[in-house]
C-alpha cells in the first residue's frame, strides 16, 4: 500500500503522521528531530512512503537534504501556503488533517 508521511518538526521532537492510500491514518507518533531519527521512524512505520512532506522552518533545509540523500521522496512546503490550504478545511484537527501540519 502506498503511504504518505507528514512531519511537524519542532526543535527537539518531530510529530509523524502516516496516511495510507485509502486516506486513513496508519500511524501517528514522535521521533527525535534529527535526520537519523526521522529516517528511522519512516523506515519503521512507512517503508512504502511515496511522499514525505515537511513544512518550511529553521531545520527544513538540513532535513530536506539529509532525507533526500537517503533516497526518501521528500518535499518541503512553504509554511504560509500550508497554513492557507489548511484554513480552507472545515474541521482542521490532527485527526482530520492527514499531514498534521500545524503550529504547536
PDB file of N, CA, C and O in Angstrom, residues 25-96:
ATOM      1  N   UNK A  25      -5.462   7.067   8.671  1.00  0.00           N
ATOM      2  CA  UNK A  25      -4.232   7.143   9.442  1.00  0.00           C
ATOM      3  C   UNK A  25      -3.722   5.738   9.726  1.00  0.00           C
ATOM      4  O   UNK A  25      -4.451   4.901  10.252  1.00  0.00           O
ATOM      5  N   UNK A  26      -2.486   5.492   9.358  1.00  0.00           N
ATOM      6  CA  UNK A  26      -1.841   4.205   9.589  1.00  0.00           C
ATOM      7  C   UNK A  26      -1.087   4.242  10.922  1.00  0.00           C
ATOM      8  O   UNK A  26      -1.113   3.289  11.691  1.00  0.00           O
ATOM      9  N   UNK A  27      -0.430   5.371  11.183  1.00  0.00           N
ATOM     10  CA  UNK A  27       0.364   5.505  12.413  1.00  0.00           C
ATOM     11  C   UNK A  27       0.605   6.974  12.703  1.00  0.00           C
ATOM     12  O   UNK A  27       0.800   7.770  11.804  1.00  0.00           O
ATOM     13  N   UNK A  28       0.590   7.314  13.978  1.00  0.00           N
ATOM     14  CA  UNK A  28       0.985   8.635  14.452  1.00  0.00           C
ATOM     15  C   UNK A  28       1.925   8.446  15.617  1.00  0.00           C
ATOM     16  O   UNK A  28       1.696   7.585  16.462  1.00  0.00           O
ATOM     17  N   UNK A  29       2.963   9.239  15.655  1.00  0.00           N
ATOM     18  CA  UNK A  29       3.903   9.133  16.759  1.00  0.00           C
ATOM     19  C   UNK A  29       4.929  10.246  16.681  1.00  0.00           C
ATOM     20  O   UNK A  29       4.780  11.197  15.919  1.00  0.00           O
ATOM     21  N   UNK A  30       5.959  10.097  17.474  1.00  0.00           N
ATOM     22  CA  UNK A  30       7.018  11.101  17.511  1.00  0.00           C
ATOM     23  C   UNK A  30       8.373  10.434  17.348  1.00  0.00           C
ATOM     24  O   UNK A  30       8.515   9.225  17.530  1.00  0.00           O
ATOM     25  N   UNK A  31       9.349  11.271  17.018  1.00  0.00           N
ATOM     26  CA  UNK A  31      10.722  10.814  16.907  1.00  0.00           C
ATOM     27  C   UNK A  31      11.625  12.011  17.180  1.00  0.00           C
ATOM     28  O   UNK A  31      11.151  13.154  17.183  1.00  0.00           O
ATOM     29  N   UNK A  32      12.902  11.777  17.395  1.00  0.00           N
ATOM     30  CA  UNK A  32      13.825  12.905  17.568  1.00  0.00           C
ATOM     31  C   UNK A  32      13.884  13.754  16.292  1.00  0.00           C
ATOM     32  O   UNK A  32      13.748  13.238  15.184  1.00  0.00           O
ATOM     33  N   UNK A  33      14.085  15.053  16.447  1.00  0.00           N
ATOM     34  CA  UNK A  33      14.142  15.963  15.301  1.00  0.00           C
ATOM     35  C   UNK A  33      15.525  16.010  14.664  1.00  0.00           C
ATOM     36  O   UNK A  33      16.113  17.067  14.468  1.00  0.00           O
ATOM     37  N   UNK A  34      16.015  14.845  14.331  1.00  0.00           N
ATOM     38  CA  UNK A  34      17.274  14.730  13.597  1.00  0.00           C
ATOM     39  C   UNK A  34      16.970  13.969  12.312  1.00  0.00           C
ATOM     40  O   UNK A  34      16.002  13.194  12.268  1.00  0.00           O
ATOM     41  N   UNK A  35      17.768  14.164  11.278  1.00  0.00           N
ATOM     42  CA  UNK A  35      17.531  13.383  10.059  1.00  0.00           C
ATOM     43  C   UNK A  35      17.546  11.874  10.327  1.00  0.00           C
ATOM     44  O   UNK A  35      16.731  11.139   9.765  1.00  0.00           O
ATOM     45  N   UNK A  36      18.437  11.429  11.204  1.00  0.00           N
ATOM     46  CA  UNK A  36      18.511   9.995  11.520  1.00  0.00           C
ATOM     47  C   UNK A  36      17.241   9.529  12.227  1.00  0.00           C
ATOM     48  O   UNK A  36      16.705   8.457  11.920  1.00  0.00           O
ATOM     49  N   UNK A  37      16.760  10.326  13.184  1.00  0.00           N
ATOM     50  CA  UNK A  37      15.544   9.971  13.909  1.00  0.00           C
ATOM     51  C   UNK A  37      14.338   9.905  13.000  1.00  0.00           C
ATOM     52  O   UNK A  37      13.527   8.971  13.067  1.00  0.00           O
ATOM     53  N   UNK A  38      14.220  10.883  12.114  1.00  0.00           N
ATOM     54  CA  UNK A  38      13.096  10.912  11.173  1.00  0.00           C
ATOM     55  C   UNK A  38      13.195   9.751  10.192  1.00  0.00           C
ATOM     56  O   UNK A  38      12.221   9.045   9.946  1.00  0.00           O
ATOM     57  N   UNK A  39      14.373   9.530   9.652  1.00  0.00           N
ATOM     58  CA  UNK A  39      14.572   8.435   8.704  1.00  0.00           C
ATOM     59  C   UNK A  39      14.254   7.087   9.341  1.00  0.00           C
ATOM     60  O   UNK A  39      13.601   6.237   8.731  1.00  0.00           O
ATOM     61  N   UNK A  40      14.692   6.885  10.573  1.00  0.00           N
ATOM     62  CA  UNK A  40      14.405   5.625  11.274  1.00  0.00           C
ATOM     63  C   UNK A  40      12.910   5.437  11.485  1.00  0.00           C
ATOM     64  O   UNK A  40      12.388   4.329  11.324  1.00  0.00           O
ATOM     65  N   UNK A  41      12.204   6.512  11.850  1.00  0.00           N
ATOM     66  CA  UNK A  41      10.757   6.415  12.063  1.00  0.00           C
ATOM     67  C   UNK A  41      10.040   6.085  10.755  1.00  0.00           C
ATOM     68  O   UNK A  41       9.164   5.224  10.721  1.00  0.00           O
ATOM     69  N   UNK A  42      10.435   6.748   9.678  1.00  0.00           N
ATOM     70  CA  UNK A  42       9.803   6.493   8.378  1.00  0.00           C
ATOM     71  C   UNK A  42      10.105   5.071   7.914  1.00  0.00           C
ATOM     72  O   UNK A  42       9.226   4.358   7.437  1.00  0.00           O
ATOM     73  N   UNK A  43      11.338   4.641   8.079  1.00  0.00           N
ATOM     74  CA  UNK A  43      11.714   3.284   7.682  1.00  0.00           C
ATOM     75  C   UNK A  43      10.902   2.243   8.460  1.00  0.00           C
ATOM     76  O   UNK A  43      10.444   1.249   7.904  1.00  0.00           O
ATOM     77  N   UNK A  44      10.691   2.493   9.748  1.00  0.00           N
ATOM     78  CA  UNK A  44       9.979   1.531  10.598  1.00  0.00           C
ATOM     79  C   UNK A  44       8.467   1.555  10.378  1.00  0.00           C
ATOM     80  O   UNK A  44       7.815   0.512  10.433  1.00  0.00           O
ATOM     81  N   UNK A  45       7.899   2.736  10.119  1.00  0.00           N
ATOM     82  CA  UNK A  45       6.437   2.864  10.088  1.00  0.00           C
ATOM     83  C   UNK A  45       5.853   3.161   8.714  1.00  0.00           C
ATOM     84  O   UNK A  45       4.641   3.034   8.530  1.00  0.00           O
ATOM     85  N   UNK A  46       6.688   3.566   7.752  1.00  0.00           N
ATOM     86  CA  UNK A  46       6.166   3.922   6.428  1.00  0.00           C
ATOM     87  C   UNK A  46       7.181   3.596   5.346  1.00  0.00           C
ATOM     88  O   UNK A  46       7.546   4.442   4.531  1.00  0.00           O
ATOM     89  N   UNK A  47       7.604   2.369   5.321  1.00  0.00           N
ATOM     90  CA  UNK A  47       8.635   1.974   4.356  1.00  0.00           C
ATOM     91  C   UNK A  47       8.165   2.105   2.910  1.00  0.00           C
ATOM     92  O   UNK A  47       8.977   2.150   1.991  1.00  0.00           O
ATOM     93  N   UNK A  48       6.851   2.176   2.684  1.00  0.00           N
ATOM     94  CA  UNK A  48       6.307   2.342   1.335  1.00  0.00           C
ATOM     95  C   UNK A  48       5.932   3.786   1.032  1.00  0.00           C
ATOM     96  O   UNK A  48       5.104   4.039   0.158  1.00  0.00           O
ATOM     97  N   UNK A  49       6.530   4.731   1.739  1.00  0.00           N
ATOM     98  CA  UNK A  49       6.194   6.145   1.550  1.00  0.00           C
ATOM     99  C   UNK A  49       6.515   6.594   0.131  1.00  0.00           C
ATOM    100  O   UNK A  49       7.613   6.378  -0.360  1.00  0.00           O
ATOM    101  N   UNK A  50       5.515   7.206  -0.518  1.00  0.00           N
ATOM    102  CA  UNK A  50       5.749   7.758  -1.850  1.00  0.00           C
ATOM    103  C   UNK A  50       5.901   9.278  -1.790  1.00  0.00           C
ATOM    104  O   UNK A  50       6.299   9.897  -2.767  1.00  0.00           O
ATOM    105  N   UNK A  51       5.602   9.870  -0.624  1.00  0.00           N
ATOM    106  CA  UNK A  51       5.787  11.295  -0.442  1.00  0.00           C
ATOM    107  C   UNK A  51       5.910  11.591   1.052  1.00  0.00           C
ATOM    108  O   UNK A  51       5.141  11.070   1.850  1.00  0.00           O
ATOM    109  N   UNK A  52       6.911  12.394   1.379  1.00  0.00           N
ATOM    110  CA  UNK A  52       7.113  12.847   2.753  1.00  0.00           C
ATOM    111  C   UNK A  52       7.100  14.363   2.712  1.00  0.00           C
ATOM    112  O   UNK A  52       7.924  14.972   2.023  1.00  0.00           O
ATOM    113  N   UNK A  53       6.160  14.961   3.410  1.00  0.00           N
ATOM    114  CA  UNK A  53       6.040  16.414   3.401  1.00  0.00           C
ATOM    115  C   UNK A  53       6.481  17.015   4.711  1.00  0.00           C
ATOM    116  O   UNK A  53       6.148  16.510   5.781  1.00  0.00           O
ATOM    117  N   UNK A  54       7.259  18.093   4.610  1.00  0.00           N
ATOM    118  CA  UNK A  54       7.612  18.844   5.803  1.00  0.00           C
ATOM    119  C   UNK A  54       7.439  20.319   5.525  1.00  0.00           C
ATOM    120  O   UNK A  54       7.597  20.781   4.391  1.00  0.00           O
ATOM    121  N   UNK A  55       7.058  21.051   6.550  1.00  0.00           N
ATOM    122  CA  UNK A  55       6.824  22.476   6.445  1.00  0.00           C
ATOM    123  C   UNK A  55       8.139  23.224   6.547  1.00  0.00           C
ATOM    124  O   UNK A  55       9.030  22.825   7.290  1.00  0.00           O
ATOM    125  N   UNK A  56       8.262  24.312   5.792  1.00  0.00           N
ATOM    126  CA  UNK A  56       9.485  25.100   5.857  1.00  0.00           C
ATOM    127  C   UNK A  56       9.666  25.667   7.262  1.00  0.00           C
ATOM    128  O   UNK A  56       8.712  25.988   7.941  1.00  0.00           O
ATOM    129  N   UNK A  57      10.909  25.711   7.678  1.00  0.00           N
ATOM    130  CA  UNK A  57      11.237  26.214   9.005  1.00  0.00           C
ATOM    131  C   UNK A  57      12.737  26.209   9.191  1.00  0.00           C
ATOM    132  O   UNK A  57      13.496  25.909   8.263  1.00  0.00           O
ATOM    133  N   UNK A  58      13.184  26.517  10.401  1.00  0.00           N
ATOM    134  CA  UNK A  58      14.624  26.629  10.650  1.00  0.00           C
ATOM    135  C   UNK A  58      15.417  25.353  10.363  1.00  0.00           C
ATOM    136  O   UNK A  58      16.589  25.427  10.002  1.00  0.00           O
ATOM    137  N   UNK A  59      14.805  24.192  10.512  1.00  0.00           N
ATOM    138  CA  UNK A  59      15.517  22.926  10.321  1.00  0.00           C
ATOM    139  C   UNK A  59      15.231  22.271   8.972  1.00  0.00           C
ATOM    140  O   UNK A  59      15.812  21.226   8.651  1.00  0.00           O
ATOM    141  N   UNK A  60      14.353  22.866   8.178  1.00  0.00           N
ATOM    142  CA  UNK A  60      13.884  22.179   6.970  1.00  0.00           C
ATOM    143  C   UNK A  60      14.969  21.959   5.921  1.00  0.00           C
ATOM    144  O   UNK A  60      14.970  20.921   5.258  1.00  0.00           O
ATOM    145  N   UNK A  61      15.897  22.883   5.758  1.00  0.00           N
ATOM    146  CA  UNK A  61      16.963  22.684   4.765  1.00  0.00           C
ATOM    147  C   UNK A  61      17.827  21.494   5.142  1.00  0.00           C
ATOM    148  O   UNK A  61      18.133  20.636   4.305  1.00  0.00           O
ATOM    149  N   UNK A  62      18.214  21.434   6.399  1.00  0.00           N
ATOM    150  CA  UNK A  62      19.007  20.312   6.919  1.00  0.00           C
ATOM    151  C   UNK A  62      18.266  19.004   6.716  1.00  0.00           C
ATOM    152  O   UNK A  62      18.817  18.032   6.182  1.00  0.00           O
ATOM    153  N   UNK A  63      16.980  18.960   7.117  1.00  0.00           N
ATOM    154  CA  UNK A  63      16.198  17.730   6.991  1.00  0.00           C
ATOM    155  C   UNK A  63      16.001  17.347   5.527  1.00  0.00           C
ATOM    156  O   UNK A  63      16.140  16.179   5.172  1.00  0.00           O
ATOM    157  N   UNK A  64      15.648  18.320   4.692  1.00  0.00           N
ATOM    158  CA  UNK A  64      15.383  18.018   3.285  1.00  0.00           C
ATOM    159  C   UNK A  64      16.610  17.388   2.621  1.00  0.00           C
ATOM    160  O   UNK A  64      16.500  16.346   1.974  1.00  0.00           O
ATOM    161  N   UNK A  65      17.776  18.016   2.762  1.00  0.00           N
ATOM    162  CA  UNK A  65      18.986  17.494   2.130  1.00  0.00           C
ATOM    163  C   UNK A  65      19.365  16.117   2.678  1.00  0.00           C
ATOM    164  O   UNK A  65      19.735  15.217   1.908  1.00  0.00           O
ATOM    165  N   UNK A  66      19.279  15.933   3.987  1.00  0.00           N
ATOM    166  CA  UNK A  66      19.651  14.649   4.583  1.00  0.00           C
ATOM    167  C   UNK A  66      18.695  13.535   4.160  1.00  0.00           C
ATOM    168  O   UNK A  66      19.140  12.433   3.802  1.00  0.00           O
ATOM    169  N   UNK A  67      17.381  13.804   4.181  1.00  0.00           N
ATOM    170  CA  UNK A  67      16.410  12.782   3.786  1.00  0.00           C
ATOM    171  C   UNK A  67      16.490  12.490   2.288  1.00  0.00           C
ATOM    172  O   UNK A  67      16.393  11.338   1.866  1.00  0.00           O
ATOM    173  N   UNK A  68      16.699  13.525   1.485  1.00  0.00           N
ATOM    174  CA  UNK A  68      16.844  13.337   0.039  1.00  0.00           C
ATOM    175  C   UNK A  68      18.066  12.477  -0.273  1.00  0.00           C
ATOM    176  O   UNK A  68      18.019  11.614  -1.148  1.00  0.00           O
ATOM    177  N   UNK A  69      19.168  12.710   0.453  1.00  0.00           N
ATOM    178  CA  UNK A  69      20.396  11.942   0.193  1.00  0.00           C
ATOM    179  C   UNK A  69      20.223  10.463   0.532  1.00  0.00           C
ATOM    180  O   UNK A  69      20.949   9.626   0.017  1.00  0.00           O
ATOM    181  N   UNK A  70      19.241  10.153   1.386  1.00  0.00           N
ATOM    182  CA  UNK A  70      18.950   8.749   1.710  1.00  0.00           C
ATOM    183  C   UNK A  70      17.938   8.148   0.744  1.00  0.00           C
ATOM    184  O   UNK A  70      17.552   6.993   0.896  1.00  0.00           O
ATOM    185  N   UNK A  71      17.482   8.947  -0.210  1.00  0.00           N
ATOM    186  CA  UNK A  71      16.560   8.436  -1.219  1.00  0.00           C
ATOM    187  C   UNK A  71      15.085   8.584  -0.876  1.00  0.00           C
ATOM    188  O   UNK A  71      14.239   8.065  -1.604  1.00  0.00           O
ATOM    189  N   UNK A  72      14.753   9.301   0.193  1.00  0.00           N
ATOM    190  CA  UNK A  72      13.350   9.482   0.558  1.00  0.00           C
ATOM    191  C   UNK A  72      12.694  10.510  -0.354  1.00  0.00           C
ATOM    192  O   UNK A  72      13.312  11.505  -0.719  1.00  0.00           O
ATOM    193  N   UNK A  73      11.421  10.315  -0.717  1.00  0.00           N
ATOM    194  CA  UNK A  73      10.703  11.241  -1.605  1.00  0.00           C
ATOM    195  C   UNK A  73      10.140  12.426  -0.819  1.00  0.00           C
ATOM    196  O   UNK A  73       8.941  12.558  -0.594  1.00  0.00           O
ATOM    197  N   UNK A  74      11.016  13.315  -0.391  1.00  0.00           N
ATOM    198  CA  UNK A  74      10.634  14.411   0.492  1.00  0.00           C
ATOM    199  C   UNK A  74      10.359  15.695  -0.283  1.00  0.00           C
ATOM    200  O   UNK A  74      11.015  15.975  -1.288  1.00  0.00           O
ATOM    201  N   UNK A  75       9.334  16.431   0.167  1.00  0.00           N
ATOM    202  CA  UNK A  75       9.046  17.755  -0.374  1.00  0.00           C
ATOM    203  C   UNK A  75       8.940  18.722   0.795  1.00  0.00           C
ATOM    204  O   UNK A  75       8.615  18.327   1.916  1.00  0.00           O
ATOM    205  N   UNK A  76       9.242  19.963   0.532  1.00  0.00           N
ATOM    206  CA  UNK A  76       9.153  20.997   1.551  1.00  0.00           C
ATOM    207  C   UNK A  76       8.082  21.989   1.121  1.00  0.00           C
ATOM    208  O   UNK A  76       8.083  22.469  -0.016  1.00  0.00           O
ATOM    209  N   UNK A  77       7.154  22.267   2.032  1.00  0.00           N
ATOM    210  CA  UNK A  77       6.054  23.181   1.745  1.00  0.00           C
ATOM    211  C   UNK A  77       6.269  24.489   2.483  1.00  0.00           C
ATOM    212  O   UNK A  77       6.614  24.493   3.663  1.00  0.00           O
ATOM    213  N   UNK A  78       6.053  25.599   1.796  1.00  0.00           N
ATOM    214  CA  UNK A  78       6.132  26.891   2.441  1.00  0.00           C
ATOM    215  C   UNK A  78       5.066  26.965   3.539  1.00  0.00           C
ATOM    216  O   UNK A  78       3.903  26.616   3.312  1.00  0.00           O
ATOM    217  N   UNK A  79       5.453  27.400   4.706  1.00  0.00           N
ATOM    218  CA  UNK A  79       4.548  27.426   5.859  1.00  0.00           C
ATOM    219  C   UNK A  79       3.289  28.247   5.581  1.00  0.00           C
ATOM    220  O   UNK A  79       2.179  27.860   5.977  1.00  0.00           O
ATOM    221  N   UNK A  80       3.431  29.357   4.895  1.00  0.00           N
ATOM    222  CA  UNK A  80       2.250  30.196   4.605  1.00  0.00           C
ATOM    223  C   UNK A  80       1.295  29.503   3.654  1.00  0.00           C
ATOM    224  O   UNK A  80       0.075  29.598   3.806  1.00  0.00           O
ATOM    225  N   UNK A  81       1.828  28.774   2.665  1.00  0.00           N
ATOM    226  CA  UNK A  81       0.951  28.057   1.744  1.00  0.00           C
ATOM    227  C   UNK A  81       0.240  26.905   2.451  1.00  0.00           C
ATOM    228  O   UNK A  81      -0.934  26.661   2.209  1.00  0.00           O
ATOM    229  N   UNK A  82       0.964  26.194   3.294  1.00  0.00           N
ATOM    230  CA  UNK A  82       0.348  25.092   4.043  1.00  0.00           C
ATOM    231  C   UNK A  82      -0.749  25.625   4.955  1.00  0.00           C
ATOM    232  O   UNK A  82      -1.830  25.052   5.038  1.00  0.00           O
ATOM    233  N   UNK A  83      -0.489  26.731   5.622  1.00  0.00           N
ATOM    234  CA  UNK A  83      -1.483  27.327   6.522  1.00  0.00           C
ATOM    235  C   UNK A  83      -2.716  27.757   5.743  1.00  0.00           C
ATOM    236  O   UNK A  83      -3.852  27.511   6.169  1.00  0.00           O
ATOM    237  N   UNK A  84      -2.520  28.389   4.589  1.00  0.00           N
ATOM    238  CA  UNK A  84      -3.648  28.835   3.782  1.00  0.00           C
ATOM    239  C   UNK A  84      -4.499  27.648   3.322  1.00  0.00           C
ATOM    240  O   UNK A  84      -5.728  27.701   3.357  1.00  0.00           O
ATOM    241  N   UNK A  85      -3.848  26.558   2.920  1.00  0.00           N
ATOM    242  CA  UNK A  85      -4.593  25.372   2.482  1.00  0.00           C
ATOM    243  C   UNK A  85      -5.363  24.751   3.636  1.00  0.00           C
ATOM    244  O   UNK A  85      -6.514  24.355   3.483  1.00  0.00           O
ATOM    245  N   UNK A  86      -4.741  24.690   4.807  1.00  0.00           N
ATOM    246  CA  UNK A  86      -5.411  24.097   5.959  1.00  0.00           C
ATOM    247  C   UNK A  86      -6.553  24.965   6.461  1.00  0.00           C
ATOM    248  O   UNK A  86      -7.549  24.455   6.969  1.00  0.00           O
ATOM    249  N   UNK A  87      -6.430  26.275   6.319  1.00  0.00           N
ATOM    250  CA  UNK A  87      -7.501  27.174   6.753  1.00  0.00           C
ATOM    251  C   UNK A  87      -8.762  26.999   5.919  1.00  0.00           C
ATOM    252  O   UNK A  87      -9.847  27.370   6.364  1.00  0.00           O
ATOM    253  N   UNK A  88      -8.634  26.445   4.720  1.00  0.00           N
ATOM    254  CA  UNK A  88      -9.792  26.223   3.867  1.00  0.00           C
ATOM    255  C   UNK A  88     -10.587  24.995   4.309  1.00  0.00           C
ATOM    256  O   UNK A  88     -11.721  24.814   3.884  1.00  0.00           O
ATOM    257  N   UNK A  89     -10.026  24.167   5.172  1.00  0.00           N
ATOM    258  CA  UNK A  89     -10.737  22.979   5.639  1.00  0.00           C
ATOM    259  C   UNK A  89     -11.781  23.371   6.678  1.00  0.00           C
ATOM    260  O   UNK A  89     -11.570  24.273   7.485  1.00  0.00           O
ATOM    261  N   UNK A  90     -12.891  22.661   6.660  1.00  0.00           N
ATOM    262  CA  UNK A  90     -13.962  22.936   7.608  1.00  0.00           C
ATOM    263  C   UNK A  90     -13.573  22.558   9.032  1.00  0.00           C
ATOM    264  O   UNK A  90     -13.935  23.226   9.972  1.00  0.00           O
ATOM    265  N   UNK A  91     -12.849  21.460   9.202  1.00  0.00           N
ATOM    266  CA  UNK A  91     -12.566  20.934  10.531  1.00  0.00           C
ATOM    267  C   UNK A  91     -11.102  20.548  10.603  1.00  0.00           C
ATOM    268  O   UNK A  91     -10.740  19.401  10.415  1.00  0.00           O
ATOM    269  N   UNK A  92     -10.232  21.496  10.886  1.00  0.00           N
ATOM    270  CA  UNK A  92      -8.790  21.245  10.904  1.00  0.00           C
ATOM    271  C   UNK A  92      -8.357  20.769  12.286  1.00  0.00           C
ATOM    272  O   UNK A  92      -8.312  21.527  13.233  1.00  0.00           O
ATOM    273  N   UNK A  93      -8.095  19.478  12.381  1.00  0.00           N
ATOM    274  CA  UNK A  93      -7.513  18.902  13.586  1.00  0.00           C
ATOM    275  C   UNK A  93      -6.507  17.865  13.122  1.00  0.00           C
ATOM    276  O   UNK A  93      -6.472  17.498  11.951  1.00  0.00           O
ATOM    277  N   UNK A  94      -5.687  17.377  14.039  1.00  0.00           N
ATOM    278  CA  UNK A  94      -4.731  16.336  13.660  1.00  0.00           C
ATOM    279  C   UNK A  94      -5.443  15.122  13.082  1.00  0.00           C
ATOM    280  O   UNK A  94      -4.933  14.459  12.205  1.00  0.00           O
ATOM    281  N   UNK A  95      -6.618  14.813  13.595  1.00  0.00           N
ATOM    282  CA  UNK A  95      -7.337  13.631  13.125  1.00  0.00           C
ATOM    283  C   UNK A  95      -7.919  13.829  11.728  1.00  0.00           C
ATOM    284  O   UNK A  95      -8.069  12.886  10.989  1.00  0.00           O
ATOM    285  N   UNK A  96      -8.267  15.081  11.364  1.00  0.00           N
ATOM    286  CA  UNK A  96      -8.858  15.306  10.047  1.00  0.00           C
ATOM    287  C   UNK A  96      -7.860  15.885   9.063  1.00  0.00           C
ATOM    288  O   UNK A  96      -8.175  16.051   7.903  1.00  0.00           O
TER     289      UNK A  96
END
